Amino acid sequence: MATHADAVEAHGHGHESAHSALAHHFDNLEQQREAGALGMWVFIAQEVMFFGGLFLAYLIYRMKYPTAFMAASNHLDWKIGTFNTAVLITSSLTMALAVWATQVGRSRKVQVGFMAATVLLGLVFLGVKAYEYNDKYVHGLIPVAGLFNPEPKLVQEWTEAGVTVQNVQMFYWLYFAMTGLHALHMIIGVGIIAPIMWFAWRGRYSPEYHAPVENFGLYWHFVDIIWIFLFPLLYLLGVHFGKGH
Amino acid sequence: MSEHIVPRSTYFIIFAALLVGTAVTVFAARIDFGPMNDLIAMTIAVTKMSLVLLYFMHVRYSSRLIWVIVAAMFFWLVIMLTLTLADYGSRDRFGPQSPSNYTL
Amino acid sequence: MSNQLTTEARGQEWRSRFPTVNYLNADYGIKSWLLTKDHKRIALLYLLSVTFFFALGGAYAAAIRLELLTPQGDLMQSHTYNKVFTHHGIMMVFFFMIPAIPAVLGNFLVPLMIGAKDLAFPRINLLSWYVYMVGAALTFAALLAGGVDTGWTFYVPYSTSYSNTFVILAGLGIFINGFSSILTGLNFIVTVHTMRAPGMTWFRLPLFIWSNYATSLIMILGTPVIAITVLLLALERLAHIGIFDPRLGGDPVLFQHMFWFYSHPAVYIMILPSMGVVSELIATHTRKPIFGYSFVAFSSLAIAVFGFLVWGHHLFTSSQSVYAGMIFSIISYIVAVPSAVKVFNWTATMYKGSLSYDTPMLYAYAFVGLFLIGGMTGLFLAALGLDIHVHDTYFVVAHFHYVMVGGTVMGYLGGLHNWWPKMTGRMYPEGWARFAALVIFVGFNLTFFPQFLLGYMGMPRRYHAYPVDEPLWQVLHVASSGGASILAIGMLIPGIYFIWSMRYGRFAPANPWPATGLEWRTPSPPPTENFITTPVVTWEAYEFRPIEEMKVVGPGEPDQPVGGQHPINRGAEPETRE
């Protein structure tokens, strides 16, 4: 089964006589693997700063309008959010297992099976999000000028709490921007895993060479981490609304 | 190969921990801890993130270079958040009140 | 249309113009250039692109200087002038300054200097050029469609609520262009970490590599923030979501925070590679190792890190809290220290060195002096009290042109001259080159020095007209515009002789200066795979040796060890890869 070899970089004394996946400018597969992983981590660092800008905006406006944010968050269904969180965490598990399957040389069926599970769970997540967005649209909570028409009952509830409609709208645009960007990254992820699954089905990945699967796994887990923060920040604020702050 | 292969059992344990963490954060949100609300929610989120980073993303078994990159990621995010807060957090807080619409 | 020569024969003819088979003639035809994975060809593609945008930005600058010859706004209306300086800024900042040295010299030299066959991700390298071109095309389309008038800084609420120009289209072009930057930086970081030749330890690397590595850190960590900022700007403009609009509860200063979080480190993206070039030029042309190598290396990293902590100094007059202003002001003074370290070390290198006055060195001299002025005036601006008076005046304009043109462009030109023999296998004409350097130096100073005086006296920036009853102002503006025309001529001369040299220049040897560095140990121009044998490095950086010892392995020479010694490093013991 799995070995517990030390993961400190080994000296690349590869004797592979040009593995078909070895690019011409690398000396051996180990160097190529190292470069690929490093490249993906650097890319993830850049993505953290990309989302970071949105988290900054959230932080500033949350500090300015705490009650408004709680009131607005009240109308996000935390049960759906929790379900989606569980779905995404499970997809992270199946992705980790997909990487494991290539690492230990399990059959193509097992590899593709885990990847397919990941895709399926990802699509479930996106489907649920689409349902949520539609729900917001139906209730007039899309934060675009001209489309933001919340029901009078809601408006009254907010006015009674001393919160302006504009500040609530601020929350909703943050909600759409952050979850929208997150969903876009998931869609891109699903798009990237498709060719990887194809190659896995063709038997391309083995214990010697499975870098694309591993690196995609890093990307997928990163998307999961973003959601781990989005969920409490967006969905779990409004639970105390009404009890006073 | 030189890379460390994480056993499946570890993945399942971490998965369970993540689900537990999600449940905890939902239940904790229902209790009003006052000003500690945010801290508790973020602590749980950071813990979950760490589990994903260390085990699912193999950072625990990765080279020091990867650790440096991950640390740098946080550091830079913190710079952006903290120094901007240095502005927003100190407006109207010290010195004479300036006429503005901001109420912090 | 009858073709005398077949494609094959034309390829032969092309190849025969060069004495060796190298990356330029290894493959023939436009597809071999547009679909290349060779970092050297990609560098030349970038060279063409950035030169085009430099010329375009320069044309807009000419329009600005023409308008400012007279106090009245008589050449163009104010809203046209707004577009002109906006386009000048956007073209120059995003499509010339940020990519120029990393994407042209960096792409070409990084693998060569570390002894690698290519960058870590050659296809991503090509992608980065295509992404640049797509971004450039969109922005160019915005210009043609009617332009943008918000200033290159796109400040809200004007850009979101009031401007009726093509803000989103231009913003989209800049957004896409940012990814080009990110991909280049990613490539450099991974390459330097994983593809150094055996024996090339971190502290044997040329300082150009250290600078480009530090620059890449900034690219990776800063560019995504402007990406999200431009995205939010577009959302605000399209959908009025309220993030930056005070009427809807937003804060316009938040835009400034987010914009400058990237754009200040961006200026370090512009200057750091140029400093790296200057380190190489000074070492080569004084035939001395750089004084205090590790200090200079670490100062690059320090500038990259500290550069992220000072963005608030652009917000001193923008209702940012005074207390935050004090923090940013102090850190701005701190960030000047590593730059000063470099200047001191370059000067110490030149002391008792074998100084030459070859063109690259002339540009290096210019850099040191002009960057000194530009940097010091930056410190004036970092002082809270003084900034209140000179913010948004020509003082600021003069400051950043001294560092950007007097700094980056001088370094870029010096680097182009220094490595032109390597890149093209031809020498440029030295006499004309020195003359052009002189013209550029004179033109530059005449253009921008009067602007310090103008700014100090209160001339605001981005104004197309100024008071008639300040005759001294017009004198200074005329001097500045005169200088600009001299500068333009000076810039044209290398454009002409570089092209001339590709056909008629003297063939260059592998190591014309001669210099240390692995890039000089391979023929000029290099073969596609860079090195016939992978070099094994056993010497420190900038170890100047008697000329006979700097042997080059070229085609036709033995590439196997002869008498127990690799030809490329005589007297060396091969080391295992670390």
Coordinates of C-alpha atoms in Angstrom, one line a residue, chain C residues 163-389:
Chain C
S163 CA -16.8 59.8 -17.7
N164 CA -18.5 58.9 -21.0
T165 CA -15.4 57.4 -22.6
F166 CA -14.4 53.8 -23.1
V167 CA -13.3 53.1 -19.6
I168 CA -14.5 49.5 -19.5
L169 CA -12.9 48.5 -22.8
A170 CA -9.6 50.0 -21.8
G171 CA -9.9 48.4 -18.3
L172 CA -10.6 45.1 -19.9
G173 CA -7.4 45.4 -22.0
I174 CA -5.4 46.2 -18.9
F175 CA -7.0 43.4 -16.9
I176 CA -6.0 40.9 -19.6
N177 CA -2.5 42.4 -19.9
G178 CA -2.1 41.8 -16.2
F179 CA -2.2 38.1 -16.7
S180 CA 0.7 38.4 -19.1
S181 CA 2.7 39.9 -16.3
I182 CA 1.6 37.2 -13.9
L183 CA 2.6 34.4 -16.2
T184 CA 6.0 35.9 -16.9
G185 CA 6.7 36.3 -13.2
L186 CA 5.5 32.7 -12.5
N187 CA 7.8 31.4 -15.1
F188 CA 10.8 33.2 -13.8
I189 CA 10.3 32.2 -10.2
V190 CA 10.0 28.5 -11.0
T191 CA 12.9 28.6 -13.5
V192 CA 15.3 30.2 -11.1
H193 CA 14.3 27.7 -8.3
T194 CA 14.4 24.6 -10.3
M195 CA 16.6 24.9 -13.4
R196 CA 19.9 26.3 -12.4
A197 CA 22.9 24.5 -13.9
P198 CA 25.0 22.3 -11.7
G199 CA 27.2 24.5 -9.5
M200 CA 25.1 27.6 -10.0
T201 CA 24.2 28.3 -6.4
W202 CA 22.1 31.2 -5.5
F203 CA 25.0 33.4 -4.6
R204 CA 26.8 32.7 -7.9
L205 CA 23.8 34.0 -9.8
P206 CA 24.3 37.2 -11.8
L207 CA 22.5 40.1 -10.0
F208 CA 20.3 40.5 -13.0
I209 CA 18.7 37.2 -12.0
W210 CA 18.2 38.4 -8.4
S211 CA 16.5 41.5 -9.7
N212 CA 14.2 39.7 -12.0
Y213 CA 13.4 37.2 -9.3
A214 CA 12.4 40.0 -6.9
T215 CA 10.4 41.6 -9.8
S216 CA 8.6 38.3 -10.4
L217 CA 7.6 38.2 -6.7
I218 CA 6.0 41.6 -7.1
M219 CA 4.3 40.6 -10.3
I220 CA 2.8 37.5 -8.7
L221 CA 1.6 39.2 -5.5
G222 CA 0.6 42.6 -6.8
T223 CA -0.9 42.2 -10.2
P224 CA -4.0 40.2 -9.1
V225 CA -5.0 43.1 -6.9
I226 CA -5.2 45.5 -9.8
A227 CA -7.1 42.8 -11.7
I228 CA -9.8 42.6 -9.1
T229 CA -9.8 46.4 -8.8
V230 CA -10.4 46.9 -12.5
L231 CA -13.1 44.2 -12.3
L232 CA -14.8 46.1 -9.5
L233 CA -14.5 49.3 -11.4
A234 CA -16.2 47.8 -14.4
L235 CA -19.0 46.3 -12.2
E236 CA -19.5 49.7 -10.6
R237 CA -19.6 51.4 -13.9
L238 CA -22.0 48.9 -15.5
A239 CA -24.2 48.0 -12.6
H240 CA -23.8 50.8 -10.1
I241 CA -23.4 48.3 -7.3
G242 CA -22.2 51.0 -4.9
I243 CA -18.8 49.8 -3.9
F244 CA -17.1 53.1 -4.7
D245 CA -20.1 55.5 -4.8
P246 CA -20.7 57.5 -1.6
R247 CA -24.3 58.0 -2.5
L248 CA -24.8 54.2 -2.2
G249 CA -22.6 53.9 0.9
G250 CA -19.3 53.2 -0.8
D251 CA -16.0 54.8 -0.4
P252 CA -14.0 56.2 -3.4
V253 CA -10.8 56.1 -1.3
L254 CA -11.2 52.3 -1.2
F255 CA -10.6 52.3 -4.9
Q256 CA -7.4 54.3 -4.4
H257 CA -6.2 51.9 -1.7
M258 CA -6.8 48.9 -3.9
F259 CA -5.4 50.6 -7.1
W260 CA -2.2 51.7 -5.4
F261 CA -1.7 48.5 -3.6
Y262 CA -0.6 47.2 -6.9
S263 CA 0.5 50.3 -8.7
H264 CA 3.1 51.3 -6.2
P265 CA 4.8 47.9 -6.3
A266 CA 4.3 48.2 -10.0
V267 CA 6.9 51.0 -10.1
Y268 CA 9.3 48.6 -8.4
I269 CA 8.5 46.1 -11.2
M270 CA 9.6 48.9 -13.5
I271 CA 12.8 49.8 -11.7
L272 CA 14.2 46.6 -10.3
P273 CA 15.0 44.8 -13.5
S274 CA 16.7 48.0 -14.7
M275 CA 18.8 48.0 -11.5
G276 CA 19.7 44.4 -12.3
V277 CA 20.8 45.5 -15.8
V278 CA 22.9 48.3 -14.3
S279 CA 24.6 45.9 -12.0
E280 CA 25.6 43.8 -15.0
L281 CA 26.7 46.7 -17.0
I282 CA 28.9 48.2 -14.3
A283 CA 30.5 44.9 -13.5
T284 CA 31.2 44.2 -17.2
H285 CA 32.4 47.6 -18.2
T286 CA 34.6 48.2 -15.1
R287 CA 35.9 44.6 -15.1
K288 CA 35.3 44.4 -11.4
P289 CA 33.0 42.2 -9.4
I290 CA 30.1 44.2 -7.9
F291 CA 31.0 45.5 -4.5
G292 CA 29.0 43.9 -1.8
Y293 CA 27.3 41.3 -3.9
S294 CA 25.1 39.9 -1.2
F295 CA 24.0 43.3 -0.1
V296 CA 22.9 44.1 -3.6
A297 CA 21.2 40.8 -4.0
F298 CA 19.2 41.2 -0.7
S299 CA 18.4 44.8 -1.4
S300 CA 16.4 43.6 -4.5
L301 CA 14.4 41.4 -2.2
A302 CA 14.0 44.1 0.4
I303 CA 12.7 46.6 -2.2
A304 CA 10.2 44.0 -3.4
V305 CA 8.9 43.4 0.2
F306 CA 9.0 46.9 1.4
G307 CA 7.5 48.2 -1.8
F308 CA 4.2 46.6 -0.8
L309 CA 4.0 48.5 2.4
V310 CA 4.1 52.1 1.2
W311 CA 1.1 52.5 -1.2
G312 CA -0.6 55.0 1.1
H313 CA 1.8 57.7 0.2
H314 CA -0.3 58.2 -3.0
L315 CA -3.3 58.9 -0.7
F316 CA -1.8 61.6 1.5
T317 CA -4.2 64.3 0.2
S318 CA -7.1 62.0 -0.2
S319 CA -8.9 61.9 3.1
Q320 CA -6.8 59.0 4.3
S321 CA -6.4 59.2 8.0
V322 CA -3.3 61.2 9.0
Y323 CA -2.2 58.4 11.3
A324 CA -2.1 56.0 8.4
G325 CA -0.3 58.6 6.5
M326 CA 2.4 58.8 9.1
I327 CA 2.9 55.1 8.9
F328 CA 3.1 55.1 5.2
S329 CA 5.5 58.0 5.2
I330 CA 7.9 56.4 7.6
I331 CA 8.0 53.2 5.6
S332 CA 8.5 55.1 2.4
Y333 CA 11.7 56.5 3.8
I334 CA 12.7 52.9 4.8
V335 CA 12.1 51.6 1.3
A336 CA 14.6 54.1 -0.1
V337 CA 17.4 52.5 1.9
P338 CA 17.9 49.4 -0.2
S339 CA 17.9 51.5 -3.3
A340 CA 20.6 53.7 -1.8
V341 CA 22.6 50.6 -0.9
K342 CA 22.6 49.7 -4.5
V343 CA 23.8 53.1 -5.6
F344 CA 26.6 53.1 -3.0
N345 CA 27.7 49.7 -4.1
W346 CA 27.7 50.6 -7.8
T347 CA 29.8 53.6 -7.0
A348 CA 32.2 51.5 -4.9
T349 CA 32.4 49.0 -7.8
M350 CA 33.5 51.8 -10.1
Y351 CA 36.2 52.9 -7.8
K352 CA 39.5 51.7 -9.2
G353 CA 37.8 49.8 -11.8
S354 CA 38.9 49.7 -15.4
L355 CA 36.2 52.1 -16.6
S356 CA 35.1 52.1 -20.2
Y357 CA 33.0 54.5 -22.1
D358 CA 31.2 52.1 -24.3
T359 CA 27.6 52.8 -24.9
P360 CA 26.2 50.4 -22.3
M361 CA 28.4 52.0 -19.7
L362 CA 27.3 55.5 -20.7
Y363 CA 23.7 54.4 -20.0
A364 CA 24.8 53.0 -16.7
Y365 CA 26.4 56.2 -15.7
A366 CA 23.3 58.1 -16.7
F367 CA 21.2 55.7 -14.7
V368 CA 23.2 56.2 -11.5
G369 CA 23.0 60.0 -11.7
L370 CA 19.4 60.3 -12.9
F371 CA 18.0 57.6 -10.6
L372 CA 19.7 59.4 -7.7
I373 CA 17.8 62.6 -8.5
G374 CA 14.6 60.8 -9.1
G375 CA 14.9 58.7 -6.0
M376 CA 15.8 61.7 -3.8
T377 CA 12.8 63.7 -5.1
G378 CA 10.7 60.7 -4.2
L379 CA 11.8 61.2 -0.6
F380 CA 10.7 64.8 -0.8
L381 CA 7.3 63.6 -1.8
A382 CA 7.2 61.0 1.0
A383 CA 7.3 63.8 3.5
L384 CA 3.7 64.5 4.5
G385 CA 4.0 68.2 4.9
L386 CA 5.8 68.8 1.6
D387 CA 3.5 66.5 -0.3
I388 CA 0.5 68.6 0.5
H389 CA 2.1 71.4 -1.5

